[in-house]
Amino acid sequence: MSTDDGTSAGRPVHYVEVDEDLCNGCVLCMKACPMKAIRLRDHVARIEGVCIDCMECARVCPRGAIRGVSSVDVSLGDRSEDAVCPSTVLYSQFGEDFLPNDVLLGLRSMGFRYPFDQAYTAEIYEFAMELFIREQRKSENPPFPLISAVCPAVVQIIAYRFPSLLRHIPPLATPREIVTREAKQRLSAKHGRSPEEIQVLHVVPCPAMMIREADQTNRDRAVGINAVYDELKKSIQEIEEDRVLHYSGGIGLGWGISGGESAGIQAKSIAVSGIHETIRYLERVEMGLLSHIEFLECRICTEGCVGGSFNVADRYQTKQLVQRYVRMFGEERRVKQKYLMKLYREGWFQTERQVLPIRTENIDMTIAERIEQQKRVESILRELPKKHCGMCGSPDCRTFAEDVVAGKARLDNCTQLEHLGGKGVIT
Amino acid sequence: MPLLERRFTIKANDFVKAGEVSIEVQGILKKIGFDPTLVRRVSICAYEAEMNVVMHGGDGEMMLHVEPEEIDLVCSDQGGGIEDIELALLPGYSTARPEHQEMGFGAGMGLPNIKKNASSLDVYSRKGEGTRLIMKFEVGDEH
Ligand SMILES: Nc1ncnc2c1ncn2[C@@H]1O[C@H](COP(=O)(O)OP(=O)(O)O)[C@@H](O)[C@H]1O
Ligand code: SF4
Ligand SMILES: [Mg+2]
């Protein structure tokens, strides 16, 4: 949804769900949420604010009541006609006996006739990114550090909390966008259908990679790695076919771990992983402290996409395996440079993705009114006990004060104020 | 006239907490919904001023005043003060000690950066008597 002033209003779609039967209304998820998106209502956690699908809440839930959901059911759709584009993390889910090519062949024997290798398009992306960075170096006021758009949760955080950093996001297609285009183009030629008619199924490591509303202009779908895991594991063991589906070198295979993307881009770069570190670095970029860095890779999950919550294999074992692949397949890209150079010049790498600031404040209010509102927050906060117990249903006292001012909570929800002898009369 | 005022204390040589005041300032301005570029400029200045107090000054404080048309930051400390203010404002001038340089500070660009990003900057300081920076930002002043 976009509004007149070029921002996006309202809550974006998210792919995290609370199972109300399992939730016992403890405060852990609410406190863990970096976006302060969760509230407790009638002893059940509810995601009410801007959720970026980071899964911090699910990680701390002792009852397993919070889960990521797929945008579609994997049993839906036609496996034989359409493309399947797994995240490179899928390659490292089945132990060291199975190579990336085996995993892609396994998808084929599951009935997905057209698997596409995203490790290869990752290398293509890196080539384009290098050219882009070189161009930026020559420009007057380069938006350094460029911030990778590969982790959708990072893009969401920027749109919501760091809108001034949107100009640091390169306008280039990500490996996933590239593989989608490639798949559509090739299969439309093959089946004699239009590219729009070709459906792409993404197999992704985390709910943030689910396809969002804005991307749903086509018929593409996404499922978690866990949704295909069991069936795929069986079919990998029964592969009979012998053909090459995996084309990348080690560089493209390294993408699953933090630092994998930047390792393949010749630039002054750093790689950060984990939600709190990511936010800390974005804050520093916003203060202008990292302008000597050219490329900043951030991943919401610690250790990178191998830490995604849809993965089945352990993140550190997976990391080990990814590193092994990188050594095995060699630290170089296997792309056709000349051809890509031509595509780059023709603007082929430009993305259609448009990221708008996410605004949740009341846009009908004037700045003066919002300052006034903030003052009321401060004055309520002064009266609150600052124990941050969460029993009011908001994650901490400040957020509770904000909720009261916004009309989303009542002051007498604070269980502590009563103990303070009716001090809670605030105007 | 709605005027929001916040006061934050800054501790000398506390490099663990250093930067937190600016982040809070940034948070408040974002919540109010000022233009992101303006918020960015204010936070850059807040950060540089805060770091100077931590590094060169003594214990101090930052005052934030918010009005619809203007945001002011007043950063003051009871440290050793600045001997030659004009010199201190020159890009590259720094008296940062080696241990600060090891942490990546001391490029001598802090005060020049504030001058560049604020609508106006006044520096009041005397050797031995502390330092006070007054930074003003006009809302709508596209920098
Ligand atoms: N609060 C302060 N107290 C004392 N001296 C200061 C203060 N702020 C700045 N200075 C002096 O001004 C110089 C230049 O400051 P600045 O431009 O921020 O560069 P830097 O902090 O990198 O040295 C400092 O090296 C220091 O000598
Ligand atoms: S997924 Fe992340 S942003 Fe969404 S509710 Fe859970 S903790 Fe908050
Ligand atoms: Mg300085």
Coordinates of C-alpha atoms and ligand atoms in Angstrom, one line a residue:
Chain A
M1 CA 0.0 0.0 0.0
S2 CA 1.5 3.3 -0.9
T3 CA 0.2 6.7 0.0
D4 CA 0.5 10.1 -1.7
D5 CA 3.6 11.2 0.1
G6 CA 5.6 8.2 -1.1
T7 CA 5.5 6.3 2.1
S8 CA 3.8 3.0 2.8
A9 CA 1.1 3.2 5.4
G10 CA -0.1 0.5 7.7
R11 CA 1.4 -2.7 8.8
P12 CA 3.2 -4.8 6.2
V13 CA 2.2 -8.5 5.8
H14 CA 4.1 -10.9 8.0
Y15 CA 4.6 -14.6 8.1
V16 CA 4.8 -15.3 11.8
E17 CA 1.9 -16.7 13.8
V18 CA 1.1 -17.2 17.5
D19 CA -0.7 -20.3 18.4
E20 CA -3.2 -19.0 20.9
D21 CA -3.8 -22.5 22.4
L22 CA -0.1 -23.0 23.2
C23 CA 0.6 -19.4 24.3
N24 CA 0.3 -18.9 28.1
G25 CA 0.7 -15.2 28.0
C26 CA 4.2 -14.9 29.4
V27 CA 6.2 -11.8 28.5
L28 CA 9.3 -13.4 26.9
C29 CA 8.4 -12.9 23.2
M30 CA 7.1 -9.4 23.8
K31 CA 10.4 -8.4 25.5
A32 CA 12.5 -10.1 22.8
C33 CA 10.9 -8.4 19.9
P34 CA 13.3 -5.7 18.5
M35 CA 10.4 -3.9 16.8
K36 CA 8.3 -3.8 20.0
A37 CA 5.5 -5.3 17.8
I38 CA 4.0 -7.7 20.3
R39 CA 1.4 -6.9 23.0
L40 CA -0.3 -9.2 25.5
R41 CA -4.1 -9.1 25.2
D42 CA -6.2 -11.3 27.4
H43 CA -3.1 -13.4 28.2
V44 CA -2.2 -14.1 24.6
A45 CA 0.6 -12.6 22.7
R46 CA -0.5 -10.7 19.6
I47 CA 1.6 -9.2 16.9
E48 CA 0.1 -5.7 16.5
G49 CA 3.0 -3.6 15.3
V50 CA 5.4 -3.7 12.4
C51 CA 6.8 -7.2 12.3
I52 CA 9.9 -7.9 10.2
D53 CA 9.7 -11.7 10.5
C54 CA 13.0 -11.9 12.4
M55 CA 11.8 -14.7 14.6
E56 CA 13.4 -13.4 17.8
C57 CA 10.1 -14.0 19.4
A58 CA 9.9 -17.7 18.3
R59 CA 13.5 -18.3 19.5
V60 CA 12.7 -17.3 23.1
C61 CA 9.2 -18.9 23.3
P62 CA 9.5 -21.8 25.8
R63 CA 6.3 -23.4 24.5
G64 CA 6.9 -23.4 20.8
A65 CA 3.8 -21.2 20.4
I66 CA 5.3 -19.0 17.7
R67 CA 6.0 -20.3 14.2
G68 CA 6.9 -19.0 10.8
V69 CA 4.3 -19.8 8.2
S70 CA 4.7 -20.4 4.4
S71 CA 2.9 -18.2 1.9
V72 CA 1.5 -21.4 0.3
D73 CA 1.1 -25.0 0.9
V74 CA 3.9 -27.0 -0.9
S75 CA 1.4 -29.5 -2.1
L76 CA -0.3 -26.8 -4.2
G77 CA 0.6 -26.0 -7.7
D78 CA 2.0 -27.9 -10.6
R79 CA 5.4 -29.3 -10.0
S80 CA 6.0 -30.4 -13.5
E81 CA 5.6 -27.2 -15.4
D82 CA 7.0 -24.5 -13.1
A83 CA 10.3 -23.5 -11.7
V84 CA 11.7 -24.2 -8.2
C85 CA 14.4 -21.9 -6.9
P86 CA 15.8 -23.0 -3.6
S87 CA 17.9 -20.8 -1.4
T88 CA 21.5 -22.0 -1.4
V89 CA 21.0 -22.9 2.3
L90 CA 19.0 -25.9 1.1
Y91 CA 22.2 -27.4 -0.4
S92 CA 23.8 -27.8 3.0
Q93 CA 20.9 -29.4 4.9
F94 CA 21.6 -33.0 4.1
G95 CA 25.2 -33.6 5.4
E96 CA 28.4 -34.0 3.5
D97 CA 27.4 -37.0 1.4
F98 CA 25.1 -34.9 -0.8
L99 CA 26.5 -32.2 -3.0
P100 CA 24.5 -29.2 -4.3
N101 CA 23.8 -30.9 -7.5
D102 CA 22.3 -33.9 -5.7
V103 CA 19.9 -31.6 -3.9
L104 CA 18.8 -30.1 -7.2
L105 CA 18.4 -33.6 -8.7
G106 CA 16.5 -34.6 -5.6
L107 CA 14.0 -31.8 -6.2
R108 CA 13.6 -33.1 -9.7
S109 CA 12.8 -36.6 -8.5
M110 CA 10.2 -35.0 -6.2
G111 CA 8.5 -33.9 -9.4
F112 CA 9.9 -30.4 -9.7
R113 CA 11.1 -30.7 -13.2
Y114 CA 12.9 -27.3 -13.4
P115 CA 15.1 -26.5 -10.5
F116 CA 17.3 -23.4 -10.8
D117 CA 20.6 -22.8 -9.1
Q118 CA 20.6 -19.6 -7.0
A119 CA 24.3 -20.0 -6.1
Y120 CA 25.0 -19.2 -9.7
T121 CA 22.8 -16.1 -9.9
A122 CA 24.4 -15.0 -6.6
E123 CA 27.7 -14.9 -8.6
I124 CA 26.0 -12.9 -11.3
Y125 CA 24.7 -10.5 -8.8
E126 CA 28.1 -10.0 -7.3
F127 CA 29.6 -9.2 -10.6
A128 CA 27.0 -6.5 -11.2
M129 CA 27.4 -5.2 -7.6
E130 CA 31.1 -4.8 -8.2
L131 CA 30.5 -2.7 -11.3
F132 CA 28.0 -0.6 -9.5
I133 CA 30.4 0.0 -6.6
R134 CA 33.1 1.1 -9.1
E135 CA 30.7 3.6 -10.6
Q136 CA 29.8 4.9 -7.2
R137 CA 33.4 5.5 -6.3
K138 CA 33.6 8.0 -9.1
S139 CA 30.5 9.8 -8.1
E140 CA 30.4 13.0 -6.1
N141 CA 28.5 11.9 -3.0
P142 CA 28.4 8.1 -3.0
P143 CA 25.8 6.5 -0.7
F144 CA 28.5 4.5 1.1
P145 CA 28.2 2.1 2.7
L146 CA 25.9 0.5 0.3
I147 CA 23.6 -1.9 2.3
S148 CA 22.8 -5.3 0.9
A149 CA 19.1 -5.8 0.1
V150 CA 19.4 -9.6 0.3
C151 CA 18.0 -10.0 3.8
P152 CA 14.4 -8.8 3.5
A153 CA 14.2 -8.3 7.2
V154 CA 17.1 -5.8 7.0
V155 CA 15.3 -3.9 4.3
Q156 CA 12.2 -3.8 6.4
I157 CA 14.1 -2.4 9.4
I158 CA 15.6 0.2 7.2
A159 CA 12.2 1.2 5.8
Y160 CA 10.7 1.4 9.3
R161 CA 13.5 2.6 11.6
F162 CA 16.1 4.1 9.3
P163 CA 14.3 5.6 6.3
S164 CA 17.2 8.0 5.7
L165 CA 19.3 5.0 4.8
L166 CA 17.0 3.9 1.9
R167 CA 19.4 5.6 -0.5
H168 CA 22.1 3.2 0.6
I169 CA 20.2 0.3 -0.8
P170 CA 21.6 -0.4 -4.3
P171 CA 18.9 -0.4 -7.0
L172 CA 20.1 -3.8 -8.3
A173 CA 18.2 -7.1 -8.5
T174 CA 19.1 -9.6 -5.8
P175 CA 20.0 -13.2 -6.6
R176 CA 16.5 -14.2 -5.9
E177 CA 15.1 -11.6 -8.3
I178 CA 17.6 -12.6 -10.9
V179 CA 16.9 -16.3 -10.6
T180 CA 13.1 -15.6 -10.8
R181 CA 13.6 -13.6 -14.1
E182 CA 15.8 -16.3 -15.5
A183 CA 13.5 -19.0 -14.7
K184 CA 10.5 -17.2 -16.1
Q185 CA 12.3 -16.3 -19.3
R186 CA 13.6 -19.8 -20.0
L187 CA 10.5 -21.7 -19.1
S188 CA 8.2 -19.3 -21.0
A189 CA 10.3 -20.0 -24.1
K190 CA 10.2 -23.7 -23.4
H191 CA 6.5 -24.0 -22.8
G192 CA 5.4 -21.3 -25.2
R193 CA 3.7 -19.3 -22.4
S194 CA 4.2 -15.7 -21.3
P195 CA 6.7 -15.1 -18.5
E196 CA 3.9 -14.0 -16.2
E197 CA 2.2 -17.4 -16.5
I198 CA 5.3 -19.2 -15.2
Q199 CA 5.1 -19.8 -11.6
V200 CA 8.2 -19.8 -9.4
L201 CA 8.4 -21.6 -6.1
H202 CA 11.0 -20.4 -3.7
V203 CA 12.3 -22.7 -1.0
V204 CA 13.4 -20.4 1.8
P205 CA 15.3 -20.5 5.1
C206 CA 13.1 -18.0 7.0
P207 CA 9.7 -16.3 7.1
A208 CA 11.3 -13.0 6.0
M209 CA 12.0 -14.6 2.7
M210 CA 8.3 -15.3 2.1
I211 CA 6.9 -13.3 -0.8
R212 CA 5.3 -10.1 0.4
E213 CA 2.3 -8.4 -0.8
A214 CA 4.3 -6.0 -2.9
D215 CA 5.9 -8.8 -4.8
Q216 CA 2.7 -10.7 -5.4
T217 CA 2.2 -9.1 -8.8
N218 CA 2.9 -12.5 -10.3
R219 CA 1.9 -16.0 -9.2
D220 CA 5.1 -16.8 -7.3
R221 CA 5.0 -18.7 -4.1
A222 CA 7.4 -19.6 -1.3
V223 CA 7.7 -22.4 1.2
G224 CA 10.1 -23.0 4.1
I225 CA 12.9 -25.5 3.8
N226 CA 11.2 -27.5 6.5
A227 CA 8.2 -28.0 4.3
V228 CA 10.1 -29.9 1.7
Y229 CA 12.8 -31.4 3.9
D230 CA 11.4 -34.9 4.6
E231 CA 10.3 -35.6 1.1
L232 CA 13.5 -34.2 -0.4
K233 CA 15.7 -36.2 1.9
K234 CA 14.1 -39.4 0.7
S235 CA 14.3 -38.5 -2.9
I236 CA 17.9 -37.5 -2.7
Q237 CA 18.8 -41.0 -1.6
E238 CA 17.0 -42.5 -4.6
I239 CA 18.5 -40.3 -7.4
E240 CA 19.2 -42.2 -10.6
E241 CA 19.5 -39.3 -13.0
D242 CA 22.9 -37.9 -13.9
R243 CA 22.9 -34.3 -15.2
V244 CA 24.4 -31.0 -14.2
L245 CA 22.0 -28.5 -12.6
H246 CA 24.5 -26.7 -10.3
Y247 CA 26.8 -24.3 -12.0
S248 CA 28.3 -22.0 -9.4
G249 CA 31.8 -21.9 -7.9
G250 CA 32.4 -21.8 -4.2
I251 CA 31.7 -18.1 -4.0
G252 CA 28.0 -18.6 -4.8
L253 CA 27.8 -21.5 -2.4
G254 CA 29.2 -19.4 0.5
W255 CA 26.1 -17.3 0.6
G256 CA 24.4 -19.1 3.3
I257 CA 26.8 -17.9 5.9
S258 CA 27.5 -14.4 7.2
G259 CA 30.3 -12.9 5.1
G260 CA 29.5 -15.1 2.1
E261 CA 28.0 -12.3 0.1
S262 CA 30.7 -9.7 0.8
A263 CA 33.5 -12.3 0.3
G264 CA 32.5 -12.4 -3.4
I265 CA 32.5 -8.6 -3.9
Q266 CA 35.8 -6.8 -4.3
A267 CA 35.2 -3.8 -2.2
K268 CA 35.9 -2.5 1.3
S269 CA 33.1 -4.4 3.1
I270 CA 32.0 -5.7 6.4
A271 CA 29.5 -8.4 7.3
V272 CA 27.3 -8.2 10.3
S273 CA 24.9 -10.8 11.6
G274 CA 22.3 -11.0 14.2
I275 CA 19.4 -8.5 14.8
H276 CA 20.9 -6.5 17.6
E277 CA 24.3 -6.1 15.8
T278 CA 22.5 -5.2 12.6
I279 CA 20.5 -2.4 14.4
R280 CA 23.7 -1.2 16.1
Y281 CA 25.5 -0.9 12.8
L282 CA 22.6 0.8 11.0
E283 CA 22.5 3.3 13.8
R284 CA 26.2 3.9 13.2
V285 CA 25.7 4.3 9.5
E286 CA 23.0 6.8 10.2
M287 CA 25.4 8.8 12.3
G288 CA 27.7 8.9 9.3
L289 CA 30.3 6.7 11.0
L290 CA 30.8 4.1 8.4
S291 CA 31.2 6.1 5.3
H292 CA 34.7 4.7 4.7
I293 CA 33.1 1.2 4.2
E294 CA 31.8 0.6 0.7
F295 CA 29.5 -2.4 1.2
L296 CA 27.7 -3.5 4.3
E297 CA 26.2 -7.0 4.4
C298 CA 23.7 -7.5 7.2
R299 CA 21.8 -10.6 8.1
I300 CA 19.1 -10.7 10.8
C301 CA 20.0 -14.3 11.8
T302 CA 23.2 -14.9 13.7
E303 CA 25.8 -16.6 11.4
G304 CA 23.6 -15.7 8.4
C305 CA 20.9 -17.6 6.5
V306 CA 22.1 -20.9 7.9
G307 CA 20.5 -19.6 11.1
G308 CA 17.1 -19.2 9.5
S309 CA 14.3 -20.7 11.5
F310 CA 13.0 -22.9 8.6
N311 CA 16.2 -24.8 8.4
V312 CA 16.3 -28.3 9.7
A313 CA 20.0 -28.9 10.1
D314 CA 22.0 -27.3 13.0
R315 CA 23.3 -23.8 12.1
Y316 CA 26.9 -24.4 13.1
Q317 CA 27.1 -27.8 11.4
T318 CA 25.6 -26.2 8.3
K319 CA 28.1 -23.4 8.4
Q320 CA 30.9 -26.0 8.5
L321 CA 29.5 -27.7 5.4
V322 CA 29.1 -24.4 3.5
Q323 CA 32.7 -23.6 4.3
R324 CA 33.7 -27.0 2.9
Y325 CA 31.8 -26.3 -0.3
V326 CA 33.5 -23.0 -0.7
R327 CA 36.9 -24.7 -0.6
M328 CA 35.8 -27.6 -2.7
F329 CA 34.3 -25.6 -5.6
G330 CA 37.0 -22.9 -5.5
E331 CA 36.9 -19.3 -4.5
E332 CA 36.1 -17.8 -7.8
R333 CA 33.0 -16.9 -9.8
R334 CA 32.0 -19.0 -12.8
V335 CA 30.1 -16.4 -14.7
K336 CA 30.5 -15.2 -18.3
Q337 CA 31.9 -11.7 -17.7
K338 CA 31.6 -10.3 -21.2
Y339 CA 28.0 -11.2 -21.5
L340 CA 27.1 -9.9 -18.1
M341 CA 29.0 -6.6 -18.8
K342 CA 26.7 -6.2 -21.8
L343 CA 23.6 -6.9 -19.7
Y344 CA 24.8 -4.5 -17.1
R345 CA 25.2 -1.7 -19.6
E346 CA 21.7 -2.4 -20.9
G347 CA 20.4 -1.9 -17.4
W348 CA 19.3 -5.5 -17.1
F349 CA 20.3 -5.6 -13.4
Q350 CA 18.0 -2.7 -12.4
T351 CA 15.4 -3.9 -9.9
E352 CA 11.7 -3.3 -10.0
R353 CA 11.6 -3.6 -6.2
Q354 CA 10.7 -0.4 -4.7
V355 CA 11.2 0.2 -1.0
L356 CA 9.2 2.9 0.7
P357 CA 9.5 4.2 4.2
I358 CA 7.1 2.5 6.5
R359 CA 5.2 5.0 8.6
T360 CA 3.1 4.1 11.5
E361 CA 2.8 7.5 13.2
N362 CA -0.5 9.3 12.7
I363 CA 0.2 11.2 9.5
D364 CA -2.9 13.4 10.0
M365 CA -1.3 15.0 13.0
T366 CA 1.0 18.0 12.7
I367 CA 4.5 18.0 14.1
A368 CA 3.3 20.3 16.9
E369 CA 0.7 17.8 17.9
R370 CA 3.2 15.0 17.8
I371 CA 5.6 16.9 20.0
E372 CA 2.8 17.5 22.4
Q373 CA 2.0 13.8 22.3
Q374 CA 5.7 12.9 23.0
K375 CA 5.6 15.3 26.0
R376 CA 2.6 13.4 27.4
V377 CA 4.5 10.2 26.9
E378 CA 7.4 11.7 29.0
S379 CA 5.1 12.9 31.7
I380 CA 3.3 9.5 32.0
L381 CA 6.6 7.8 32.0
R382 CA 7.8 9.9 35.0
E383 CA 5.0 8.4 37.0
L384 CA 5.5 4.8 36.0
P385 CA 7.6 2.5 38.3
K386 CA 10.0 1.6 35.5
K387 CA 10.2 -2.0 36.5
H388 CA 9.4 -3.0 32.9
C389 CA 7.5 -6.0 34.1
G390 CA 5.3 -6.3 31.0
M391 CA 2.3 -7.1 33.1
C392 CA 0.4 -4.2 31.5
G393 CA 0.7 -6.0 28.2
S394 CA 3.3 -3.6 26.7
P395 CA 7.0 -4.6 26.5
D396 CA 8.4 -1.8 28.7
C397 CA 7.2 1.3 30.6
R398 CA 8.1 3.7 27.8
T399 CA 6.2 1.7 25.2
F400 CA 3.3 1.4 27.7
A401 CA 3.3 5.2 28.0
E402 CA 3.3 5.5 24.3
D403 CA 0.4 3.0 24.0
V404 CA -1.6 5.0 26.6
V405 CA -1.1 8.2 24.7
A406 CA -2.0 6.5 21.4
G407 CA -5.2 5.2 23.0
K408 CA -4.0 1.6 22.7
A409 CA -3.8 0.9 26.4
R410 CA -5.3 2.3 29.6
L411 CA -3.2 3.6 32.4
D412 CA -4.9 1.4 34.9
N413 CA -3.5 -1.6 33.0
C414 CA -0.3 -0.9 35.0
T415 CA -0.5 -3.3 37.9
Q416 CA 2.3 -1.5 39.8
L417 CA 0.7 2.0 39.9
E418 CA -2.0 0.6 42.3
H419 CA 0.7 -0.4 44.8
L420 CA 2.0 3.1 44.7
G421 CA -1.2 4.2 46.4
G422 CA -3.3 5.7 43.7
K423 CA -0.5 7.8 42.3
G424 CA -1.8 7.0 38.9
V425 CA -3.8 10.1 38.4
I426 CA -2.1 11.8 35.5
T427 CA -3.5 14.5 33.3
Chain B
M1 CA 4.0 26.5 21.8
P2 CA 4.8 22.9 22.4
L3 CA 8.3 22.5 23.7
L4 CA 9.7 19.2 24.5
E5 CA 12.8 19.2 26.7
R6 CA 15.1 16.3 27.6
R7 CA 18.2 16.3 29.5
F8 CA 20.8 13.5 29.3
T9 CA 24.0 13.1 31.3
I10 CA 27.3 12.2 29.7
K11 CA 30.1 10.6 31.6
A12 CA 33.8 11.4 30.8
N13 CA 35.8 8.5 29.5
D14 CA 32.9 6.1 29.5
F15 CA 33.4 4.5 26.1
V16 CA 31.0 1.7 26.7
K17 CA 28.0 4.0 27.1
A18 CA 29.4 6.6 24.6
G19 CA 26.9 7.2 21.8
E20 CA 23.8 6.2 23.7
V21 CA 22.7 9.8 24.2
S22 CA 22.7 10.5 20.5
I23 CA 20.8 7.3 19.9
E24 CA 18.1 8.4 22.3
V25 CA 18.0 11.8 20.7
Q26 CA 17.6 10.1 17.3
G27 CA 14.8 7.9 18.7
I28 CA 12.8 10.8 20.0
L29 CA 13.0 12.8 16.8
K30 CA 12.1 9.8 14.8
K31 CA 9.1 9.1 17.0
I32 CA 7.9 12.6 16.5
G33 CA 8.3 12.1 12.8
F34 CA 10.7 14.8 11.6
D35 CA 12.1 14.5 8.2
P36 CA 14.7 11.6 8.1
T37 CA 17.4 13.8 6.7
L38 CA 17.0 16.3 9.5
V39 CA 17.0 13.5 12.1
R40 CA 20.2 12.2 10.6
R41 CA 21.8 15.7 10.7
V42 CA 20.9 16.2 14.3
S43 CA 22.1 12.7 15.3
I44 CA 25.4 13.2 13.6
C45 CA 25.9 16.4 15.6
A46 CA 24.7 14.9 18.8
Y47 CA 27.1 12.0 18.4
E48 CA 30.1 14.2 17.6
A49 CA 29.4 16.5 20.6
E50 CA 28.8 13.6 22.9
M51 CA 32.0 11.9 21.9
N52 CA 34.0 15.1 22.4
V53 CA 32.7 15.3 26.0
V54 CA 33.6 11.7 26.6
M55 CA 37.0 12.0 25.0
H56 CA 38.2 15.6 25.6
G57 CA 35.8 17.1 28.1
G58 CA 34.8 16.1 31.6
D59 CA 31.4 14.9 32.9
G60 CA 28.7 16.8 31.1
E61 CA 25.2 16.9 29.7
M62 CA 23.1 17.2 26.6
M63 CA 19.9 19.2 26.5
L64 CA 17.5 18.6 23.7
H65 CA 14.8 21.2 22.9
V66 CA 12.2 20.4 20.4
E67 CA 9.8 22.8 18.8
P68 CA 7.9 22.5 15.5
E69 CA 10.2 25.0 13.8
E70 CA 13.4 24.4 15.5
I71 CA 15.5 21.7 17.3
D72 CA 18.3 22.8 19.6
L73 CA 21.0 20.8 21.2
V74 CA 23.1 22.2 24.0
C75 CA 26.0 20.1 25.0
S76 CA 28.1 21.3 28.0
D77 CA 30.8 19.8 30.1
Q78 CA 33.0 20.7 33.0
G79 CA 36.2 19.5 31.4
G80 CA 39.5 21.2 30.5
G81 CA 38.0 23.5 27.9
I82 CA 39.3 24.5 24.5
E83 CA 42.3 26.8 24.3
D84 CA 41.9 28.0 20.8
I85 CA 38.4 27.6 19.4
E86 CA 39.2 28.7 15.9
L87 CA 41.9 26.2 15.7
A88 CA 39.7 23.4 17.1
L89 CA 37.1 24.1 14.4
L90 CA 39.7 23.5 11.6
P91 CA 39.2 20.2 9.8
G92 CA 41.9 17.7 10.9
Y93 CA 42.9 19.5 14.1
S94 CA 42.9 17.1 17.0
T95 CA 44.5 16.7 20.4
A96 CA 43.2 13.2 20.7
R97 CA 45.5 10.9 22.6
P98 CA 47.0 7.8 21.0
E99 CA 44.6 5.5 22.9
H100 CA 41.7 7.4 21.4
Q101 CA 43.2 7.0 18.0
E102 CA 43.5 3.3 18.5
M103 CA 39.8 3.2 19.0
G104 CA 39.4 5.0 15.7
F105 CA 38.7 8.5 17.0
G106 CA 40.6 11.7 16.7
A107 CA 40.4 12.5 13.0
G108 CA 39.7 16.1 13.9
M109 CA 36.5 16.1 11.9
G110 CA 34.0 16.3 14.7
L111 CA 33.5 20.0 15.1
P112 CA 33.8 20.7 11.4
N113 CA 31.1 18.0 10.9
I114 CA 28.8 19.7 13.4
K115 CA 29.4 23.0 11.6
K116 CA 28.5 21.4 8.3
N117 CA 25.3 19.7 9.6
A118 CA 23.8 22.2 12.0
S119 CA 22.0 25.3 10.9
S120 CA 24.1 27.2 13.4
L121 CA 26.9 26.4 15.9
D122 CA 28.2 28.4 18.8
V123 CA 31.1 27.3 20.8
Y124 CA 31.7 28.8 24.2
S125 CA 34.8 27.6 26.0
R126 CA 37.8 28.7 28.0
K127 CA 40.8 26.8 29.0
G128 CA 40.1 25.2 32.4
E129 CA 36.5 26.2 32.4
G130 CA 34.6 23.6 30.4
T131 CA 32.9 23.8 27.0
R132 CA 29.4 24.6 25.8
L133 CA 28.2 23.9 22.3
I134 CA 24.9 25.3 21.1
M135 CA 23.6 23.7 17.9
K136 CA 20.5 24.8 16.2
F137 CA 18.6 23.1 13.5
E138 CA 15.8 24.9 11.6
V139 CA 13.1 22.5 10.5
G140 CA 12.7 22.7 6.8
D141 CA 16.3 24.0 6.4
E142 CA 17.4 21.6 3.6
H143 CA 21.1 21.0 4.2
Ligands
LIG1 N1 34.3 19.2 24.9 C1 35.6 19.5 24.6 N2 36.5 19.7 25.7 C2 37.7 20.0 25.4 N3 38.3 20.0 24.2 C3 37.5 19.8 23.1 C4 36.1 19.5 23.3 N4 35.6 19.3 22.1 C5 36.6 19.5 21.2 N5 37.7 19.8 21.8 C6 39.1 20.1 21.2 O1 38.8 20.3 19.8 C7 39.6 19.4 19.0 C8 38.9 19.1 17.7 O2 37.7 18.4 18.0 P1 37.0 17.5 16.9 O3 36.9 18.4 15.7 O4 35.8 16.9 17.4 O5 38.1 16.4 16.6 P2 38.6 15.2 17.4 O6 37.5 14.9 18.4 O7 38.7 14.1 16.4 O8 39.9 15.5 18.0 C9 39.8 18.2 19.9 O9 40.9 17.4 19.6 C10 40.0 18.9 21.3 O10 41.3 19.4 21.4
SF4_2 S1 9.2 -12.0 14.1 FE1 10.5 -10.4 15.0 S2 9.5 -8.5 14.5 FE2 8.0 -10.1 14.2 S3 6.9 -10.2 16.2 FE3 8.5 -11.7 16.3 S4 10.3 -10.7 17.2 FE4 8.8 -9.1 16.6
MG3 MG 35.5 14.8 18.0

